[in-house]
Coordinates of C-alpha atoms in Angstrom, one line a residue:
M227 CA 105.4 -23.7 38.0
K228 CA 108.3 -21.4 38.3
Q229 CA 109.1 -18.8 35.5
F230 CA 112.3 -18.8 33.8
W231 CA 113.1 -15.4 32.1
V232 CA 116.6 -14.7 30.5
D233 CA 117.4 -11.0 29.9
I234 CA 119.1 -11.1 26.3
R235 CA 119.8 -7.2 26.1
P236 CA 122.3 -6.5 24.3
W237 CA 121.5 -9.2 21.5
K238 CA 123.4 -12.4 21.6
K239 CA 122.1 -15.0 19.5
D240 CA 124.0 -17.5 21.1
L241 CA 122.6 -16.6 24.4
A242 CA 118.7 -16.3 22.9
T243 CA 119.5 -20.1 21.4
T244 CA 121.0 -21.7 24.7
A245 CA 117.9 -20.0 26.5
L246 CA 115.3 -21.4 23.9
E247 CA 117.2 -24.7 24.4
S248 CA 116.9 -24.6 27.8
G249 CA 113.3 -24.2 28.0
A250 CA 112.9 -20.2 29.0
D251 CA 109.6 -19.1 29.3
V252 CA 110.3 -15.5 28.7
L253 CA 113.2 -13.5 26.8
V254 CA 113.4 -10.0 27.6
V255 CA 114.9 -8.2 24.7
D256 CA 115.1 -4.9 22.4
D257 CA 113.4 -6.3 19.3
A258 CA 111.2 -9.1 19.5
G259 CA 111.7 -10.0 15.8
R260 CA 115.1 -11.3 16.3
V261 CA 114.0 -14.0 18.7
R262 CA 110.8 -14.7 16.0
E263 CA 113.3 -15.7 13.8
L264 CA 114.6 -18.5 16.0
G265 CA 111.5 -20.1 17.8
R266 CA 108.2 -19.4 19.5
V267 CA 108.5 -18.0 23.0
M268 CA 107.4 -15.5 24.9
T269 CA 109.0 -12.0 24.9
V270 CA 109.1 -8.6 26.5
A271 CA 109.8 -5.9 24.2
E272 CA 108.3 -2.8 22.9
N273 CA 107.2 -5.0 19.8
G274 CA 107.0 -8.3 21.9
D275 CA 104.1 -10.1 23.7
L276 CA 104.7 -8.0 26.9
I277 CA 105.2 -4.6 26.8
P278 CA 107.7 -2.8 29.1
G279 CA 105.6 -0.5 31.4
E280 CA 102.3 -1.9 31.0
D281 CA 102.7 -5.8 31.2
V282 CA 106.3 -5.9 33.3
F283 CA 107.5 -3.5 35.0
E284 CA 111.3 -3.5 36.5
V285 CA 111.9 -2.0 40.0
D286 CA 115.1 -1.8 41.8
I287 CA 114.4 -2.1 45.6
V288 CA 116.1 0.2 47.6
D289 CA 113.8 1.1 50.5
K290 CA 110.3 0.4 52.0
A291 CA 108.8 3.1 49.7
T292 CA 110.2 1.0 46.3
E293 CA 109.3 -2.4 48.2
E294 CA 105.6 -0.7 48.0
E295 CA 105.8 0.3 44.4
A296 CA 106.5 -2.7 43.6
L297 CA 103.4 -4.6 45.2
R298 CA 101.2 -1.8 43.7
L299 CA 102.7 -2.1 40.4
S300 CA 102.1 -6.3 40.9
R301 CA 98.4 -5.9 40.8
T302 CA 99.0 -4.6 37.3
G303 CA 101.5 -6.9 35.6
W304 CA 104.9 -8.9 36.3
V305 CA 107.4 -6.5 38.1
I306 CA 110.8 -7.6 37.7
V307 CA 112.7 -6.7 41.2
R308 CA 116.7 -6.2 41.7
T309 CA 117.5 -5.7 45.5
R310 CA 121.1 -4.3 46.8
D311 CA 124.0 -6.9 47.9
W312 CA 121.3 -9.7 47.6
T313 CA 119.3 -8.9 51.0
V314 CA 116.5 -11.9 51.7
I315 CA 114.0 -9.5 53.5
P316 CA 112.7 -7.6 50.9
L317 CA 112.2 -10.7 48.7
E318 CA 110.3 -12.1 51.5
N319 CA 108.4 -9.1 52.1
L320 CA 107.4 -9.1 48.2
V321 CA 106.7 -13.0 48.2
A322 CA 104.4 -13.2 51.1
Q323 CA 102.1 -10.2 49.6
S324 CA 102.4 -11.0 45.6
D325 CA 102.6 -13.8 43.0
R326 CA 103.7 -11.6 40.4
I327 CA 107.5 -10.7 41.3
I328 CA 110.1 -12.0 39.2
A329 CA 113.7 -11.8 41.0
A330 CA 116.7 -10.4 38.8
V331 CA 119.4 -13.0 39.4
T332 CA 123.0 -13.4 37.8
N333 CA 123.8 -17.3 38.9
A334 CA 122.1 -20.5 40.0
D335 CA 122.8 -19.5 43.2
E336 CA 120.9 -16.4 43.6
A337 CA 118.4 -18.2 41.9
T338 CA 117.9 -20.9 44.1
L339 CA 118.0 -18.3 46.9
A340 CA 115.0 -16.5 45.4
L341 CA 113.0 -19.2 44.6
T342 CA 113.0 -20.4 48.2
A343 CA 112.2 -17.4 49.7
L344 CA 109.6 -17.9 52.7
E345 CA 109.7 -21.6 51.2
R346 CA 107.2 -20.4 48.7
G347 CA 109.7 -18.3 46.3
T348 CA 109.1 -15.9 43.7
A349 CA 107.0 -16.4 40.9
G350 CA 110.3 -17.1 38.8
V351 CA 113.9 -15.4 38.0
L352 CA 115.3 -13.1 35.3
L353 CA 118.6 -14.3 34.4
S354 CA 121.2 -11.5 33.3
T355 CA 124.5 -13.6 32.4
G356 CA 127.0 -13.7 29.2
D357 CA 127.8 -17.3 30.1
P358 CA 125.4 -20.1 28.0
A359 CA 126.5 -22.5 30.8
E360 CA 125.1 -20.6 33.5
I361 CA 121.5 -20.3 31.7
R362 CA 121.9 -24.0 31.7
R363 CA 122.6 -24.1 35.3
V364 CA 119.6 -21.7 36.1
A365 CA 117.4 -23.6 34.0
K366 CA 118.1 -27.1 36.1
A367 CA 117.6 -24.9 39.4
V368 CA 114.2 -23.4 38.2
A369 CA 112.8 -27.0 37.0
G370 CA 113.5 -28.5 40.2
A371 CA 111.9 -25.6 42.5
G372 CA 108.6 -27.0 42.7
A373 CA 106.8 -26.4 45.7
E374 CA 106.9 -29.8 48.3
V375 CA 103.3 -31.5 48.7
P376 CA 103.0 -33.0 52.4
L377 CA 102.6 -36.7 52.0
T378 CA 100.9 -38.7 54.1
T379 CA 101.1 -42.7 55.1
F380 CA 97.8 -44.2 54.5
E381 CA 97.0 -47.8 55.6
V382 CA 95.2 -50.1 53.3
T383 CA 91.6 -51.0 54.5
R384 CA 89.7 -52.4 51.4
I385 CA 90.7 -53.7 48.2
V386 CA 87.8 -55.0 45.7
P387 CA 87.0 -55.4 42.0
V388 CA 84.3 -53.0 41.1
G389 CA 83.9 -54.3 37.0
M390 CA 84.4 -52.6 33.9
G391 CA 84.8 -49.1 33.3
D392 CA 87.1 -46.4 31.6
R393 CA 90.7 -45.5 32.7
V394 CA 93.2 -42.9 31.7
C395 CA 96.9 -43.6 30.9
V396 CA 98.8 -39.9 31.3
D397 CA 101.5 -40.3 28.6
T398 CA 104.4 -37.4 29.4
C399 CA 107.1 -35.8 27.2
S400 CA 109.5 -37.1 30.1
L401 CA 111.1 -39.9 31.3
L402 CA 109.6 -40.6 34.8
T403 CA 111.8 -42.5 37.3
D404 CA 111.1 -44.7 40.2
G405 CA 109.8 -43.7 43.3
E406 CA 107.7 -40.9 42.1
G407 CA 104.1 -40.5 40.6
M408 CA 101.1 -38.7 40.3
L409 CA 98.3 -37.7 43.1
V410 CA 95.5 -39.1 42.0
G411 CA 92.1 -39.6 44.2
N412 CA 88.3 -40.3 44.0
T413 CA 87.7 -37.1 46.0
S414 CA 89.5 -33.8 45.9
S415 CA 90.3 -34.3 50.0
A416 CA 92.7 -36.9 49.4
F417 CA 95.0 -38.6 47.0
L418 CA 96.9 -41.9 46.5
L419 CA 100.6 -41.4 44.9
V420 CA 100.2 -43.7 41.8
H421 CA 103.7 -45.0 40.4
P422 CA 104.9 -44.7 36.5
E423 CA 105.4 -47.8 34.4
T424 CA 109.2 -47.5 34.9
L425 CA 109.5 -51.2 36.1
E426 CA 110.4 -54.7 34.2
N427 CA 107.7 -57.2 34.4
P428 CA 107.0 -60.5 32.3
Y429 CA 104.1 -58.9 30.3
V430 CA 105.0 -55.7 28.9
A431 CA 108.0 -53.2 28.2
P432 CA 108.7 -50.7 30.8
R433 CA 106.8 -47.4 29.5
P434 CA 108.6 -44.8 31.8
F435 CA 106.8 -42.0 30.2
R436 CA 103.1 -43.3 31.6
V437 CA 101.0 -43.1 34.7
N438 CA 98.3 -45.5 34.4
A439 CA 96.6 -43.3 36.7
G440 CA 92.8 -44.1 37.3
A441 CA 88.8 -44.0 36.3
V442 CA 88.2 -41.1 34.4
H443 CA 86.2 -39.1 37.2
A444 CA 89.3 -39.1 39.3
Y445 CA 90.9 -36.1 40.3
I446 CA 94.6 -35.3 39.7
L447 CA 96.4 -33.0 41.5
L448 CA 98.3 -29.8 40.0
S449 CA 100.9 -27.3 40.7
G450 CA 99.2 -24.7 42.9
G451 CA 97.1 -27.0 44.6
K452 CA 94.7 -27.1 41.5
T453 CA 92.8 -30.3 40.6
A454 CA 91.8 -31.6 37.0
Y455 CA 89.6 -34.7 36.2
L456 CA 91.5 -37.1 34.4
A457 CA 89.3 -37.1 31.5
D458 CA 90.0 -33.5 30.7
L459 CA 93.5 -33.8 30.4
A460 CA 94.8 -33.4 26.8
A461 CA 98.2 -32.8 25.3
G462 CA 100.1 -29.6 26.0
D463 CA 98.6 -29.8 29.5
K464 CA 101.2 -29.7 32.9
V465 CA 100.5 -32.3 35.6
L466 CA 102.2 -32.4 38.9
V467 CA 104.8 -35.2 39.5
A468 CA 105.9 -35.8 43.0
E469 CA 108.6 -38.0 44.1
H470 CA 108.2 -40.1 47.4
T471 CA 110.1 -37.2 49.4
G472 CA 107.4 -34.7 48.7
A473 CA 109.6 -32.6 46.1
T474 CA 107.5 -31.9 43.0
H475 CA 108.2 -31.2 39.1
D476 CA 105.9 -30.4 36.4
A477 CA 105.8 -32.6 33.3
V478 CA 103.9 -31.8 29.8
V479 CA 101.1 -34.2 28.9
G480 CA 102.1 -35.7 25.4
R481 CA 99.0 -37.9 25.0
V482 CA 95.9 -39.3 27.2
K483 CA 94.6 -43.0 26.5
I484 CA 91.5 -43.7 27.6
E485 CA 90.6 -47.3 27.5
R486 CA 87.7 -49.7 28.9
R487 CA 89.4 -51.9 31.3
P488 CA 88.4 -54.4 34.7
L489 CA 88.7 -52.1 37.8
L490 CA 89.4 -51.9 41.3
L491 CA 88.5 -50.0 44.0
V492 CA 91.4 -48.9 46.9
E493 CA 90.6 -47.4 50.0
A494 CA 93.0 -46.5 52.9
K495 CA 93.2 -44.2 55.9
A496 CA 95.4 -42.1 57.8
G497 CA 94.0 -41.1 61.2
G498 CA 90.9 -39.7 60.9
A499 CA 91.7 -39.1 57.1
T500 CA 89.9 -41.3 54.4
V501 CA 91.5 -42.1 50.7
S502 CA 90.0 -43.6 47.7
L503 CA 91.1 -44.5 44.1
V504 CA 89.6 -46.7 41.5
L505 CA 92.3 -48.0 39.2
Q506 CA 92.8 -50.5 36.6
N507 CA 92.9 -54.1 38.1
A508 CA 96.1 -55.0 36.5
E509 CA 99.7 -56.1 37.8
T510 CA 101.4 -53.3 36.0
I511 CA 99.5 -50.4 38.2
R512 CA 101.7 -49.6 41.2
L513 CA 101.1 -47.2 44.5
V514 CA 104.0 -46.2 46.4
R515 CA 105.1 -47.3 49.8
E516 CA 107.0 -45.0 52.3
D517 CA 110.6 -46.2 51.0
G518 CA 109.6 -44.8 47.5
S519 CA 109.4 -48.6 46.4
A520 CA 106.5 -49.6 44.2
V521 CA 103.4 -52.4 45.0
S522 CA 101.5 -53.6 42.6
V523 CA 97.7 -53.6 43.1
A524 CA 98.0 -57.5 42.0
S525 CA 99.6 -58.0 45.3
L526 CA 98.4 -55.1 47.6
A527 CA 96.7 -56.2 50.9
V528 CA 94.9 -54.6 53.5
G529 CA 97.4 -53.2 55.8
D530 CA 100.1 -52.3 53.4
R531 CA 101.1 -49.0 54.0
V532 CA 101.1 -46.7 51.0
L533 CA 101.9 -42.8 50.5
G534 CA 99.3 -40.2 49.7
S535 CA 98.1 -36.5 50.5
I536 CA 95.5 -35.1 52.2
A537 CA 94.0 -31.6 50.6
E538 CA 91.2 -29.5 51.4
G539 CA 88.3 -30.9 50.4
G540 CA 85.5 -28.8 47.9
R541 CA 86.5 -27.6 44.1
H542 CA 85.2 -25.5 41.8
F543 CA 86.4 -26.0 38.2
G544 CA 89.8 -27.3 39.9
I545 CA 90.4 -24.6 42.3
A546 CA 89.5 -25.1 46.2
V547 CA 86.6 -23.3 47.6
K548 CA 85.2 -23.0 51.0
E549 CA 81.9 -24.1 50.9
T550 CA 79.8 -27.3 52.3
I551 CA 80.5 -30.0 49.6
R552 CA 80.4 -33.8 50.4
E553 CA 82.5 -36.2 48.7
R554 CA 82.3 -40.1 49.2

């Protein structure tokens, strides 16, 4: 997830309050004590959580030497970089070699440019502005800057009840929408896009904050290509939510609900790749079609086409590793 930093130097309480309300990750200030009076958020200050010159560095990029200096410092901590006349090339050079670059920006357009440099983007932005409305605009730009995940269309090859087991509902602190979901799979090499409970049905009210994601053993795809077991998720964790277009954003987990229910195995193929997932056997559990519409596992049929993602298999504590691992 991209970092949203706001520069409150000199101190202005209205800007700090707006930054906190907009979900800023870090405030850069002269005195961290003023921030603590307003709420809990990471600070950069001599008396803050991150210390200038030790944990955070500021570099003006004017030539190749300053580019190299920024890269050198990024091995130690975060580096805030400023570029002349908003030249993109220095940012691309830095992004290609470091994931600790924070681009100094003054508006939402500059933030979007920094967050999409080389498609990967800087780790975040530091906004300097006197306009509370601009803070809110940049916050929206940062929230929508999740990396796209390549989605694949799979053809369903097998659907079979497998008996009772424990399944996991992931309840988020966000209202999810039709056509998006979480990428979950029995293995770490392929995932299916599981739709949230946003749709009306005759049996239960919609719960648009919830994804009934699968059995406890399944992997869920997170930001940065990492994974976690569904059973290991807990309140406060962040999970990746993907739209059917491939765009992504993070959502905060508010609750994880594990209950014993009848389960169903779904298997599908795309070329030489296979994917499988054990889901609850109920009409409210849905996968996502190519057009973003939802299809219930109760009406799913062999030959149906649903969205998923193919990844590099083999994980060690959720991180992809290159070693001989076979998952079936």
